[in-house]
PDB file of C-alpha atoms and ligand atoms in Angstrom:
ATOM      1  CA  UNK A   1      52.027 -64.944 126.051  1.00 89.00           C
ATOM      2  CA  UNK A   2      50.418 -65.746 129.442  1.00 95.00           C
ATOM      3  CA  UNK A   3      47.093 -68.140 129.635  1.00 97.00           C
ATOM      4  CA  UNK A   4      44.700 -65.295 130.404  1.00 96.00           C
ATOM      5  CA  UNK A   5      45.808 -63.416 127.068  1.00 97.00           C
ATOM      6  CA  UNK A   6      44.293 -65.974 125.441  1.00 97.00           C
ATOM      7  CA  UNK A   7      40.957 -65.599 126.361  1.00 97.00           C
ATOM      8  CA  UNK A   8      41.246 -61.744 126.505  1.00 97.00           C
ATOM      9  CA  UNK A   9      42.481 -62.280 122.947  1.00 97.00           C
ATOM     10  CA  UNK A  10      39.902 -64.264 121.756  1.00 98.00           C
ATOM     11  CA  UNK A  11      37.388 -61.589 123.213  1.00 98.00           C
ATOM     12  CA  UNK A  12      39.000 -59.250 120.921  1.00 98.00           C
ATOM     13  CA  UNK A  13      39.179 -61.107 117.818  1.00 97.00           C
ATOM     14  CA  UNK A  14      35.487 -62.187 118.271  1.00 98.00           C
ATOM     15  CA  UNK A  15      34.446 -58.222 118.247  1.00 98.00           C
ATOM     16  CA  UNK A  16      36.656 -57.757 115.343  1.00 97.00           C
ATOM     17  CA  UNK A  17      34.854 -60.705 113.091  1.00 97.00           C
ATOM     18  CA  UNK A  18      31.737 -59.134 114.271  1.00 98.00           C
ATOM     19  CA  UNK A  19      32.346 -55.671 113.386  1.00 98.00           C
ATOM     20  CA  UNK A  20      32.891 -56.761 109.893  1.00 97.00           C
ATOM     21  CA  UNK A  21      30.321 -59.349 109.536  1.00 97.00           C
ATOM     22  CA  UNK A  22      27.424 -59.671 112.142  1.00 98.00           C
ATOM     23  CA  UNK A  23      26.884 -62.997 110.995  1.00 98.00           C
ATOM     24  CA  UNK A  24      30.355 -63.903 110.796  1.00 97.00           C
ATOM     25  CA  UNK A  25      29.296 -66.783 113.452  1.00 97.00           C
ATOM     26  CA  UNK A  26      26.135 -67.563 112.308  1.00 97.00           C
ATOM     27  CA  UNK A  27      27.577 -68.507 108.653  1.00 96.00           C
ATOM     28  CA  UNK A  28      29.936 -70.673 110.433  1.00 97.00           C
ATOM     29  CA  UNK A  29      28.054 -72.587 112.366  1.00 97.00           C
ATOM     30  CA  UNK A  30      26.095 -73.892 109.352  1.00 97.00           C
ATOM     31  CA  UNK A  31      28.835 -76.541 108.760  1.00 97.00           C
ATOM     32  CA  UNK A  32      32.117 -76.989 107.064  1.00 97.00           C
ATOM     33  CA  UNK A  33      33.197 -77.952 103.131  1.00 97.00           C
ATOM     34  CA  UNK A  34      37.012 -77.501 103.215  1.00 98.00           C
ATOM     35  CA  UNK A  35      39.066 -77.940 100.325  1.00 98.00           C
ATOM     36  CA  UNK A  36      42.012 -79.235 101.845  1.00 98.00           C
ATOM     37  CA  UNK A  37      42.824 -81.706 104.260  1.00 98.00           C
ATOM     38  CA  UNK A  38      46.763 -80.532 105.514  1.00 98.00           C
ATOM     39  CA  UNK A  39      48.349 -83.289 107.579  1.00 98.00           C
ATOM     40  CA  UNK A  40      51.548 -81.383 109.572  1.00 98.00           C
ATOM     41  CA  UNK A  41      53.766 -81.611 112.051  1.00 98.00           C
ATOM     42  CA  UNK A  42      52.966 -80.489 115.664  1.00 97.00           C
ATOM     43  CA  UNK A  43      55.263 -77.619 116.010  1.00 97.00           C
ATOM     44  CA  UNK A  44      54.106 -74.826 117.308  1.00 96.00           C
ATOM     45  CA  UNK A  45      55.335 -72.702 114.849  1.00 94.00           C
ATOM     46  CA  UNK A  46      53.037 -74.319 111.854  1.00 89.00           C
ATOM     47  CA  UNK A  47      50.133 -72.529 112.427  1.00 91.00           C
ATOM     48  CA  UNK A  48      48.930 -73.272 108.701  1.00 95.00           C
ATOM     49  CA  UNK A  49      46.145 -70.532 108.628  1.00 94.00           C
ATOM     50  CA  UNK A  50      48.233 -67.728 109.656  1.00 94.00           C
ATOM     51  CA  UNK A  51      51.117 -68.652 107.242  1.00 95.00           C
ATOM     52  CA  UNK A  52      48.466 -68.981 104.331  1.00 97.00           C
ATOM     53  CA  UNK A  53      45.913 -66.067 105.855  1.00 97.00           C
ATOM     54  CA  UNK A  54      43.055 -68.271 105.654  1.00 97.00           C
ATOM     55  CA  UNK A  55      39.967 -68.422 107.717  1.00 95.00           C
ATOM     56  CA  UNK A  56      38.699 -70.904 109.827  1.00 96.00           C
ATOM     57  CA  UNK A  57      36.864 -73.717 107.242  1.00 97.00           C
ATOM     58  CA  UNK A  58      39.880 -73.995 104.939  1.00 97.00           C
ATOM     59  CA  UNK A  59      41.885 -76.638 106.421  1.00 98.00           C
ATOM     60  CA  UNK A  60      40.671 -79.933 107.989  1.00 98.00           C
ATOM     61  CA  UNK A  61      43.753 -80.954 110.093  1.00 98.00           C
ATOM     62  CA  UNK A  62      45.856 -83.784 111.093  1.00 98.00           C
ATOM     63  CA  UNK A  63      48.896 -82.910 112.756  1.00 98.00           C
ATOM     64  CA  UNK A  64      51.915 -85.066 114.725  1.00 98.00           C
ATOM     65  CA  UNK A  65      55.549 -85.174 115.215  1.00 97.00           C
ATOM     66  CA  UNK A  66      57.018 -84.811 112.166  1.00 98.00           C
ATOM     67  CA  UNK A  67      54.073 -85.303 109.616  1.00 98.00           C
ATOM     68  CA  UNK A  68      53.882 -89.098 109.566  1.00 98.00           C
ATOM     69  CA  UNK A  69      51.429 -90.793 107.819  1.00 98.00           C
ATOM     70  CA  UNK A  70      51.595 -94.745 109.244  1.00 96.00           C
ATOM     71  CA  UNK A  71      48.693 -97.051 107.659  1.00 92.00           C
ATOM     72  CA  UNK A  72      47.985 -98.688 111.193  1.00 94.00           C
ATOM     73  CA  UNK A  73      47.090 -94.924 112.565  1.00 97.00           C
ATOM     74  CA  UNK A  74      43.870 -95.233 113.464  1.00 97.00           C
ATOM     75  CA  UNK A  75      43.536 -91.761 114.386  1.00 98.00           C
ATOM     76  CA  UNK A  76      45.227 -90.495 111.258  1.00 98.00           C
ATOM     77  CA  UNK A  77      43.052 -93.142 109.246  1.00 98.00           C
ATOM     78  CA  UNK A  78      39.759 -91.617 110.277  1.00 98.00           C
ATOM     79  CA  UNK A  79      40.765 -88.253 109.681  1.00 98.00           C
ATOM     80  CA  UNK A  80      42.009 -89.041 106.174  1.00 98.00           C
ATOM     81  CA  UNK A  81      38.614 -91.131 105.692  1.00 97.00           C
ATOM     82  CA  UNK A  82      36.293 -88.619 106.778  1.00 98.00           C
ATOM     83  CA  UNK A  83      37.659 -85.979 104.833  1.00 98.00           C
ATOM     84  CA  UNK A  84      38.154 -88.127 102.045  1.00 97.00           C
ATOM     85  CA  UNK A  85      34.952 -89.763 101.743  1.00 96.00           C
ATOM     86  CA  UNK A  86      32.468 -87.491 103.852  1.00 97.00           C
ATOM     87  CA  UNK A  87      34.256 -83.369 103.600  1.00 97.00           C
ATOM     88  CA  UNK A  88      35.432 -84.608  99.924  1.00 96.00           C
ATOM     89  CA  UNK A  89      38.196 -82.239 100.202  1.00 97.00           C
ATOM     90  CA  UNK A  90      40.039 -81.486  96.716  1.00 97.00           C
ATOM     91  CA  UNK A  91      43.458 -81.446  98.269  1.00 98.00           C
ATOM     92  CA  UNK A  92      45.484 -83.514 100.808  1.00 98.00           C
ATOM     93  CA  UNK A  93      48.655 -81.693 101.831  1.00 98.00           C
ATOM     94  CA  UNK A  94      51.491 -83.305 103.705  1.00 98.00           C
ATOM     95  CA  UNK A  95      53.537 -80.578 104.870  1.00 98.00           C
ATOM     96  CA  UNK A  96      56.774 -81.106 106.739  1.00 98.00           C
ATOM     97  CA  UNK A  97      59.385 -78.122 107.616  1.00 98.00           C
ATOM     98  CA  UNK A  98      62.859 -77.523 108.133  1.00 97.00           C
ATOM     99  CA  UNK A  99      64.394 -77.396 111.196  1.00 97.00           C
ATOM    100  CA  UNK A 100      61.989 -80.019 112.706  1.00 97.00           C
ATOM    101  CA  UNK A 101      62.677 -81.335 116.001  1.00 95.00           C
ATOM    102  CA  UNK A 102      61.484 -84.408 115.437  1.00 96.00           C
ATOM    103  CA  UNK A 103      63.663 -84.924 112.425  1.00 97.00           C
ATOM    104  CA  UNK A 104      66.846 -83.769 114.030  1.00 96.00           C
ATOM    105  CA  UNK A 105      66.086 -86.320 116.831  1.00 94.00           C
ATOM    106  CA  UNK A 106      65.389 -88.924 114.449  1.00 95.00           C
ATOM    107  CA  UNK A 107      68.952 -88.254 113.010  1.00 95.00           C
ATOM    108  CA  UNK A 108      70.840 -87.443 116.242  1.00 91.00           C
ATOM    109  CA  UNK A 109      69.196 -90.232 118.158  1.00 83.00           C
ATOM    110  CA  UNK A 110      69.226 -88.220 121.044  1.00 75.00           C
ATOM    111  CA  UNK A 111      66.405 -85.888 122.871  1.00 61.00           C
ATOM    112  CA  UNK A 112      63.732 -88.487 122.449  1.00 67.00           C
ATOM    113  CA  UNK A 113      62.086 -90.403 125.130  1.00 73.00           C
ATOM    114  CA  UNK A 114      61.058 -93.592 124.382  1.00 82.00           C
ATOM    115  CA  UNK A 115      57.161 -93.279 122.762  1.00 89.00           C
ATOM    116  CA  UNK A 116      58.815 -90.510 120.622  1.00 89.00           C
ATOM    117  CA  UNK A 117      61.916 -92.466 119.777  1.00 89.00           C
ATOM    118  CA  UNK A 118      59.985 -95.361 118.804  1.00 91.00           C
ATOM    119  CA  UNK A 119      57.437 -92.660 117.090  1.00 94.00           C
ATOM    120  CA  UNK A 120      60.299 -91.569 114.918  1.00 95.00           C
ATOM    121  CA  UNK A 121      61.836 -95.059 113.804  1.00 94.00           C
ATOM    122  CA  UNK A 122      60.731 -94.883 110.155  1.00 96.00           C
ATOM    123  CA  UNK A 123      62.275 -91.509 110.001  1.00 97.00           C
ATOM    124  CA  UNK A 124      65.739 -93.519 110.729  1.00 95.00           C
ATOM    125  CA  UNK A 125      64.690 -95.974 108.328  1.00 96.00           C
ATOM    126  CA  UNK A 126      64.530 -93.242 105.718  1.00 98.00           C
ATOM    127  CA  UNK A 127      67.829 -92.208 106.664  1.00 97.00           C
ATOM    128  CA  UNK A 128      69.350 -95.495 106.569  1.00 96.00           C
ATOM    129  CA  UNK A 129      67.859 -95.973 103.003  1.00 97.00           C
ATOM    130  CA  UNK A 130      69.151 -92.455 101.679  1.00 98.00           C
ATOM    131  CA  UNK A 131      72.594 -93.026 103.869  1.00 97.00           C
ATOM    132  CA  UNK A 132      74.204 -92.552 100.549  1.00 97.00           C
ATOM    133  CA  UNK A 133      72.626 -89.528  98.954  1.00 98.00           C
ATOM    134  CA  UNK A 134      72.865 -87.942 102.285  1.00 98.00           C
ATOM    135  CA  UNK A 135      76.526 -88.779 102.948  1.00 97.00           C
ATOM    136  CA  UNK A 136      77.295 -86.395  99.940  1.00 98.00           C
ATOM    137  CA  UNK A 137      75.876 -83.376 101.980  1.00 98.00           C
ATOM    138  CA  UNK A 138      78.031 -81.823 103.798  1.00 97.00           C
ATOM    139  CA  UNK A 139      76.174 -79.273 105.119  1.00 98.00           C
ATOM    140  CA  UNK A 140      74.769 -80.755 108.651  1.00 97.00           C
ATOM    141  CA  UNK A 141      72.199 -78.401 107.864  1.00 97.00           C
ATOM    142  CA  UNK A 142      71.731 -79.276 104.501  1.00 98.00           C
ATOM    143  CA  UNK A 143      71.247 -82.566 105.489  1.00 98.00           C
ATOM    144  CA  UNK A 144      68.835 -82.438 107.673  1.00 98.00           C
ATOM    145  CA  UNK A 145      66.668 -80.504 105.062  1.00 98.00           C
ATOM    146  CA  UNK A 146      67.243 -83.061 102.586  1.00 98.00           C
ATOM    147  CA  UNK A 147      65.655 -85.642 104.891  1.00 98.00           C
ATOM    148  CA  UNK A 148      62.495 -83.275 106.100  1.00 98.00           C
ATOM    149  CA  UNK A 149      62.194 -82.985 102.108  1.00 98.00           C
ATOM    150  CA  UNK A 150      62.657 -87.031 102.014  1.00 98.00           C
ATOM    151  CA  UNK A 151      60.309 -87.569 104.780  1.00 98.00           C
ATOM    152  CA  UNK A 152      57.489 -85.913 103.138  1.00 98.00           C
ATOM    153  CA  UNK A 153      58.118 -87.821 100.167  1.00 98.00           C
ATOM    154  CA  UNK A 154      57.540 -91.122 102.167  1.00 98.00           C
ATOM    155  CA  UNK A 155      54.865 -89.984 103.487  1.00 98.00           C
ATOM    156  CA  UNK A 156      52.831 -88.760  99.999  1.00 98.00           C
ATOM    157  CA  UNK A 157      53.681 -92.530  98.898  1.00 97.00           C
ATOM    158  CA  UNK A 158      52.019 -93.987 101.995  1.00 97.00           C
ATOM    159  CA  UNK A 159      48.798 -91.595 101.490  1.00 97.00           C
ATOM    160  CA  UNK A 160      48.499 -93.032  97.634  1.00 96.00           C
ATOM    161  CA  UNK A 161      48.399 -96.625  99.064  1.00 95.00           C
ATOM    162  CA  UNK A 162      45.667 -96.312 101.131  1.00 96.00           C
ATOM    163  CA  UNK A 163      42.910 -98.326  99.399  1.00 95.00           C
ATOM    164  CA  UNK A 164      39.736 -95.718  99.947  1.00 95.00           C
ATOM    165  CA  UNK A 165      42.246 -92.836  98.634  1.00 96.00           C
ATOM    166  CA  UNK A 166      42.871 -94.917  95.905  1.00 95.00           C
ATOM    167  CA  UNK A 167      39.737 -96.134  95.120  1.00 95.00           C
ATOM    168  CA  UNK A 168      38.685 -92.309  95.353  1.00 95.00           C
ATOM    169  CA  UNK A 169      41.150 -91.180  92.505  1.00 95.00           C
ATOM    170  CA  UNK A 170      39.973 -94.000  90.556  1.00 94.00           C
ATOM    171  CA  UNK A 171      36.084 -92.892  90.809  1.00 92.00           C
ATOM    172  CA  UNK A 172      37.155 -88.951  90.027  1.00 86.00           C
ATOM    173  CA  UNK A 173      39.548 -85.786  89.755  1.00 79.00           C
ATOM    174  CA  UNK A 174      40.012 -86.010  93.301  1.00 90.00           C
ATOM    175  CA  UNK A 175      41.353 -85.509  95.867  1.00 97.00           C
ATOM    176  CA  UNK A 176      44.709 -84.224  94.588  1.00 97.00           C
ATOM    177  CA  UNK A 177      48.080 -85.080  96.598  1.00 98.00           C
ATOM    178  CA  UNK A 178      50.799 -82.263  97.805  1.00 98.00           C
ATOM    179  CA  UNK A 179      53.756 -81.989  99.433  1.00 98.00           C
ATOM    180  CA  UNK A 180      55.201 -79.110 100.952  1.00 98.00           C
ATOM    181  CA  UNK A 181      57.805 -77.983 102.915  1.00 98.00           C
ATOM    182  CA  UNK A 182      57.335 -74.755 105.451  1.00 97.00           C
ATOM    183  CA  UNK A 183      60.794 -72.932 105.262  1.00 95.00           C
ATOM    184  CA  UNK A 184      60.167 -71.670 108.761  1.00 92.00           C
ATOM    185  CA  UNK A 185      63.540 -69.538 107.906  1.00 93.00           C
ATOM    186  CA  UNK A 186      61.699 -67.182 105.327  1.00 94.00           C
ATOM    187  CA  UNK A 187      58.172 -68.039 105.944  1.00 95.00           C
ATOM    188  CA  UNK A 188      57.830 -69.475 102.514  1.00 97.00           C
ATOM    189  CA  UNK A 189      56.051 -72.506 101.479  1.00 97.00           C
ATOM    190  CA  UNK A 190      57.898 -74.674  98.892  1.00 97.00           C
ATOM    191  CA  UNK A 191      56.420 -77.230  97.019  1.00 98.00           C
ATOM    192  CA  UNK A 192      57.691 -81.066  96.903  1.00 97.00           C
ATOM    193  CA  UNK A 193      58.181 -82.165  93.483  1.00 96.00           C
ATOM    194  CA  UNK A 194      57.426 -85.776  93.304  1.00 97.00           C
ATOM    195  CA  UNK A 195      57.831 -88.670  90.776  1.00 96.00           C
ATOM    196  CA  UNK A 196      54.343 -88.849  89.263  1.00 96.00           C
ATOM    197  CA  UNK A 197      55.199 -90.908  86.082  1.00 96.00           C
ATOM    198  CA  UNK A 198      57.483 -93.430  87.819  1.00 97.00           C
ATOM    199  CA  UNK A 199      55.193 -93.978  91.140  1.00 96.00           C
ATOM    200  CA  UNK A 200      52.322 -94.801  88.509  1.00 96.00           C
ATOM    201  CA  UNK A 201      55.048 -97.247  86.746  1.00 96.00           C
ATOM    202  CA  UNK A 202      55.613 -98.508  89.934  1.00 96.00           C
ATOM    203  CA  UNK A 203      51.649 -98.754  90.728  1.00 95.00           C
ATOM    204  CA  UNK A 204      51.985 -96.406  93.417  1.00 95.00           C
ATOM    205  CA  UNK A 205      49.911 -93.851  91.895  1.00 95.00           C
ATOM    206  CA  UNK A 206      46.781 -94.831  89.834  1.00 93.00           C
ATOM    207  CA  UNK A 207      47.361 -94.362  86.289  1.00 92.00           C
ATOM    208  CA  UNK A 208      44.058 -91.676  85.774  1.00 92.00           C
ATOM    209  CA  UNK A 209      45.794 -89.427  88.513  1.00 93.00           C
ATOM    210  CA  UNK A 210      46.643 -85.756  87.341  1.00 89.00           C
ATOM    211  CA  UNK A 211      47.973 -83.036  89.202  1.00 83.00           C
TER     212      UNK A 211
HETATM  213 ZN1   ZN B 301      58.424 -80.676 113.142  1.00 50.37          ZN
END
């Protein structure tokens, strides 16, 4: 797609909107109540409105290399606290997907420069920590998936340690957490399962939380 298709595009989507609902705008410019707060990974082929045909209001987003979710992120931190505590979303998502870049380079060590290399150092970690569980799969391929799956699993744990998200389950029903994984092969979304009973045995997880 060239630049100027974009606009012409956008032309022609705007008509469309219209031509169904006149006030199509007008309702959306009133303000936004989304349900779900999705934190995902940059790639350009995790466009998480057109793989879940939802319009624009559904999702507020956070997205970076490989879904991370680092407790001294202050731009992640704000997003996750205003749509915690202000939006009141229902749902955080932390979506990862196979065949990620950033995960590959985290396990090749190669094709990184050095803020994305250093970016991608817990991913390492995780591998390091799972070196033995991942061994067993011989499937490169394989492999890699089991760490994207891994990754978003670390990540989930770091969201239920933040202190306002806690504090929020505490105080309600919400926000619920999710992990998924986009299979970017088949289009599919699969969801993480994750050790509810244990993390809450392990005080990760505040012991009211239901899914
Ligand atoms: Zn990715």
């Amino acid at each position: 797609m060239k630049y100027l298709d974009l606009i012409k595009k956008n032309s022609d989507w705007v008509e469309e909107k219209l031509n169904l609902d006149k006030s199509y705008f007008d309702k959306l410019s009133k303000g936004q109540k989304p349900p779900f707060l999705y934190i995902g990974c940059s790639d350009s082929r995790m466009p998480i409105d057109t793989f879940t045909k939802s319009e624009p209001g559904s999702f507020f987003i956070h997205r970076n290399i490989a879904n991370q979710v680092f407790t001294n992120d202050m731009s992640l931190l704000s997003v996750l606290e205003y749509a915690v505590e202000n939006l009141e979303v229902e749902h955080i998502i932390v979506s990862g997907h196979y065949d990620c870049g950033g995960i590959k380079s985290a396990y090749k060590n190669d094709g990184c420069t050095d803020l994305t290399g250093n970016w991608l150092m817990p991913i390492k970690k995780i591998i390091m920590q799972n070196r033995e569980e991942l061994d067993k799969i011989e499937d490169l391929s394989d492999r890699l998936d089991r760490i994207t799956e891994l990754n978003v699993l670390e990540q989930l744990m770091h969201i239920f340690k933040i202190p306002f998200v806690k504090n929020r389950i505490l105080s309600g029903k919400y926000p619920k957490i999710h992990g998924w994984i986009l299979d970017i092969r088949h289009g599919k979304i699969k969801e993480i399962e994750y050790p509810i009973e244990q993390w809450k045995k392990d005080g990760i997880i505040p012991i009211n939380y239901e899914i």
